[in-house]
Amino acid sequence: MEYKSAEGVLPAELIKQIQRYVDGAVVYIPRNETNLKRWGEQNGTRSRLRQRNQAIYQRFLEGETVADLAAHHYLSEKSIRRILREEKRN
């Protein structure tokens, strides 16, 4: 989240209207629903995790054990099993 000075982005009349309700307070204005992004989409984390999970599933299909995958990726065996279930569905 980025903070911006209202004086730099809003018209003076609008600032006066807002001050009637929250004079001097910090106000969060949520994104427009049409501009919302899912977690990890903006910085690429979502796609990196998708690639990692696909690689985990492929290595499992090639015979690597859940324990070995968990150790290699620093994840719990429960997390590996969840990833395998999700990848199998896809």
Short mmCIF file of the C-alpha atoms (twelve columns), coordinates in Angstrom:
data_MODEL
# 
_entry.id   MODEL 
# 
loop_
_atom_site.group_PDB 
_atom_site.id 
_atom_site.type_symbol 
_atom_site.label_atom_id 
_atom_site.label_alt_id 
_atom_site.label_comp_id 
_atom_site.label_asym_id 
_atom_site.label_seq_id 
_atom_site.Cartn_x 
_atom_site.Cartn_y 
_atom_site.Cartn_z 
_atom_site.pdbx_PDB_model_num 
ATOM 1  C CA . MET A 1  0.000   0.000   0.000   1 
ATOM 2  C CA . GLU A 2  1.319   3.405   -0.934  1 
ATOM 3  C CA . TYR A 3  0.562   6.586   0.973   1 
ATOM 4  C CA . LYS A 4  -0.082  9.749   -1.016  1 
ATOM 5  C CA . SER A 5  -0.797  13.276  0.110   1 
ATOM 6  C CA . ALA A 6  -4.430  14.133  -0.537  1 
ATOM 7  C CA . GLU A 7  -3.387  17.607  -1.637  1 
ATOM 8  C CA . GLY A 8  -1.394  16.071  -4.469  1 
ATOM 9  C CA . VAL A 9  -4.158  13.867  -5.863  1 
ATOM 10 C CA . LEU A 10 -7.558  15.253  -4.818  1 
ATOM 11 C CA . PRO A 11 -9.331  18.513  -5.652  1 
ATOM 12 C CA . ALA A 12 -9.482  21.085  -2.824  1 
ATOM 13 C CA . GLU A 13 -13.283 20.870  -2.577  1 
ATOM 14 C CA . LEU A 14 -13.162 17.113  -2.090  1 
ATOM 15 C CA . ILE A 15 -10.510 17.479  0.605   1 
ATOM 16 C CA . LYS A 16 -12.762 19.942  2.446   1 
ATOM 17 C CA . GLN A 17 -15.652 17.464  2.268   1 
ATOM 18 C CA . ILE A 18 -13.488 14.643  3.622   1 
ATOM 19 C CA . GLN A 19 -12.188 16.879  6.419   1 
ATOM 20 C CA . ARG A 20 -15.764 17.275  7.666   1 
ATOM 21 C CA . TYR A 21 -15.699 13.573  8.568   1 
ATOM 22 C CA . VAL A 22 -12.076 12.706  9.338   1 
ATOM 23 C CA . ASP A 23 -10.122 15.908  9.939   1 
ATOM 24 C CA . GLY A 24 -6.418  15.008  10.107  1 
ATOM 25 C CA . ALA A 25 -6.941  11.233  10.338  1 
ATOM 26 C CA . VAL A 26 -5.403  8.626   8.072   1 
ATOM 27 C CA . VAL A 27 -8.043  7.134   5.773   1 
ATOM 28 C CA . TYR A 28 -7.689  3.926   3.770   1 
ATOM 29 C CA . ILE A 29 -9.442  3.978   0.402   1 
ATOM 30 C CA . PRO A 30 -9.806  0.436   -0.977  1 
ATOM 31 C CA . ARG A 31 -9.113  -0.406  -4.586  1 
ATOM 32 C CA . ASN A 32 -11.946 -0.354  -7.069  1 
ATOM 33 C CA . GLU A 33 -13.321 -3.909  -7.370  1 
ATOM 34 C CA . THR A 34 -12.450 -4.002  -11.063 1 
ATOM 35 C CA . ASN A 35 -8.772  -3.384  -10.186 1 
ATOM 36 C CA . LEU A 36 -8.429  -5.982  -7.432  1 
ATOM 37 C CA . LYS A 37 -5.653  -8.513  -7.857  1 
ATOM 38 C CA . ARG A 38 -5.415  -11.883 -6.217  1 
ATOM 39 C CA . TRP A 39 -2.717  -12.533 -3.659  1 
ATOM 40 C CA . GLY A 40 0.721   -12.795 -5.279  1 
ATOM 41 C CA . GLU A 41 -0.301  -11.687 -8.765  1 
ATOM 42 C CA . GLN A 42 1.383   -8.310  -8.701  1 
ATOM 43 C CA . ASN A 43 4.834   -9.483  -7.595  1 
ATOM 44 C CA . GLY A 44 4.887   -12.895 -9.324  1 
ATOM 45 C CA . THR A 45 4.708   -15.029 -6.185  1 
ATOM 46 C CA . ARG A 46 1.566   -16.808 -7.360  1 
ATOM 47 C CA . SER A 47 3.176   -17.953 -10.620 1 
ATOM 48 C CA . ARG A 48 6.424   -19.021 -8.879  1 
ATOM 49 C CA . LEU A 49 4.445   -21.153 -6.408  1 
ATOM 50 C CA . ARG A 50 2.449   -22.647 -9.275  1 
ATOM 51 C CA . GLN A 51 5.674   -23.635 -11.040 1 
ATOM 52 C CA . ARG A 52 7.130   -25.035 -7.816  1 
ATOM 53 C CA . ASN A 53 3.994   -27.084 -7.146  1 
ATOM 54 C CA . GLN A 54 3.999   -28.472 -10.684 1 
ATOM 55 C CA . ALA A 55 7.654   -29.468 -10.264 1 
ATOM 56 C CA . ILE A 56 6.855   -31.170 -6.952  1 
ATOM 57 C CA . TYR A 57 4.054   -33.137 -8.587  1 
ATOM 58 C CA . GLN A 58 6.262   -34.129 -11.524 1 
ATOM 59 C CA . ARG A 59 9.046   -35.323 -9.218  1 
ATOM 60 C CA . PHE A 60 6.467   -37.314 -7.221  1 
ATOM 61 C CA . LEU A 61 5.258   -38.978 -10.428 1 
ATOM 62 C CA . GLU A 62 8.868   -39.845 -11.205 1 
ATOM 63 C CA . GLY A 63 9.113   -41.730 -7.908  1 
ATOM 64 C CA . GLU A 64 10.405  -39.272 -5.322  1 
ATOM 65 C CA . THR A 65 8.915   -39.816 -1.882  1 
ATOM 66 C CA . VAL A 66 6.805   -37.339 0.059   1 
ATOM 67 C CA . ALA A 67 9.496   -37.218 2.767   1 
ATOM 68 C CA . ASP A 68 12.234  -36.403 0.246   1 
ATOM 69 C CA . LEU A 69 10.113  -33.704 -1.401  1 
ATOM 70 C CA . ALA A 70 9.337   -32.174 1.985   1 
ATOM 71 C CA . ALA A 71 13.013  -32.077 2.932   1 
ATOM 72 C CA . HIS A 72 14.076  -30.656 -0.433  1 
ATOM 73 C CA . HIS A 73 11.496  -27.849 -0.410  1 
ATOM 74 C CA . TYR A 74 11.585  -27.163 3.361   1 
ATOM 75 C CA . LEU A 75 7.887   -27.986 3.672   1 
ATOM 76 C CA . SER A 76 5.983   -30.356 5.923   1 
ATOM 77 C CA . GLU A 77 4.854   -33.700 4.565   1 
ATOM 78 C CA . LYS A 78 1.277   -32.516 5.119   1 
ATOM 79 C CA . SER A 79 1.939   -29.521 2.827   1 
ATOM 80 C CA . ILE A 80 3.449   -31.781 0.167   1 
ATOM 81 C CA . ARG A 81 0.406   -34.064 0.298   1 
ATOM 82 C CA . ARG A 82 -1.893  -31.026 -0.070  1 
ATOM 83 C CA . ILE A 83 0.103   -29.835 -3.099  1 
ATOM 84 C CA . LEU A 84 -0.038  -33.323 -4.641  1 
ATOM 85 C CA . ARG A 85 -3.827  -33.475 -4.146  1 
ATOM 86 C CA . GLU A 86 -4.322  -30.065 -5.731  1 
ATOM 87 C CA . GLU A 87 -2.037  -30.812 -8.657  1 
ATOM 88 C CA . LYS A 88 -3.733  -34.145 -9.278  1 
ATOM 89 C CA . ARG A 89 -7.096  -32.321 -9.515  1 
ATOM 90 C CA . ASN A 90 -5.634  -29.903 -12.053 1 
# 
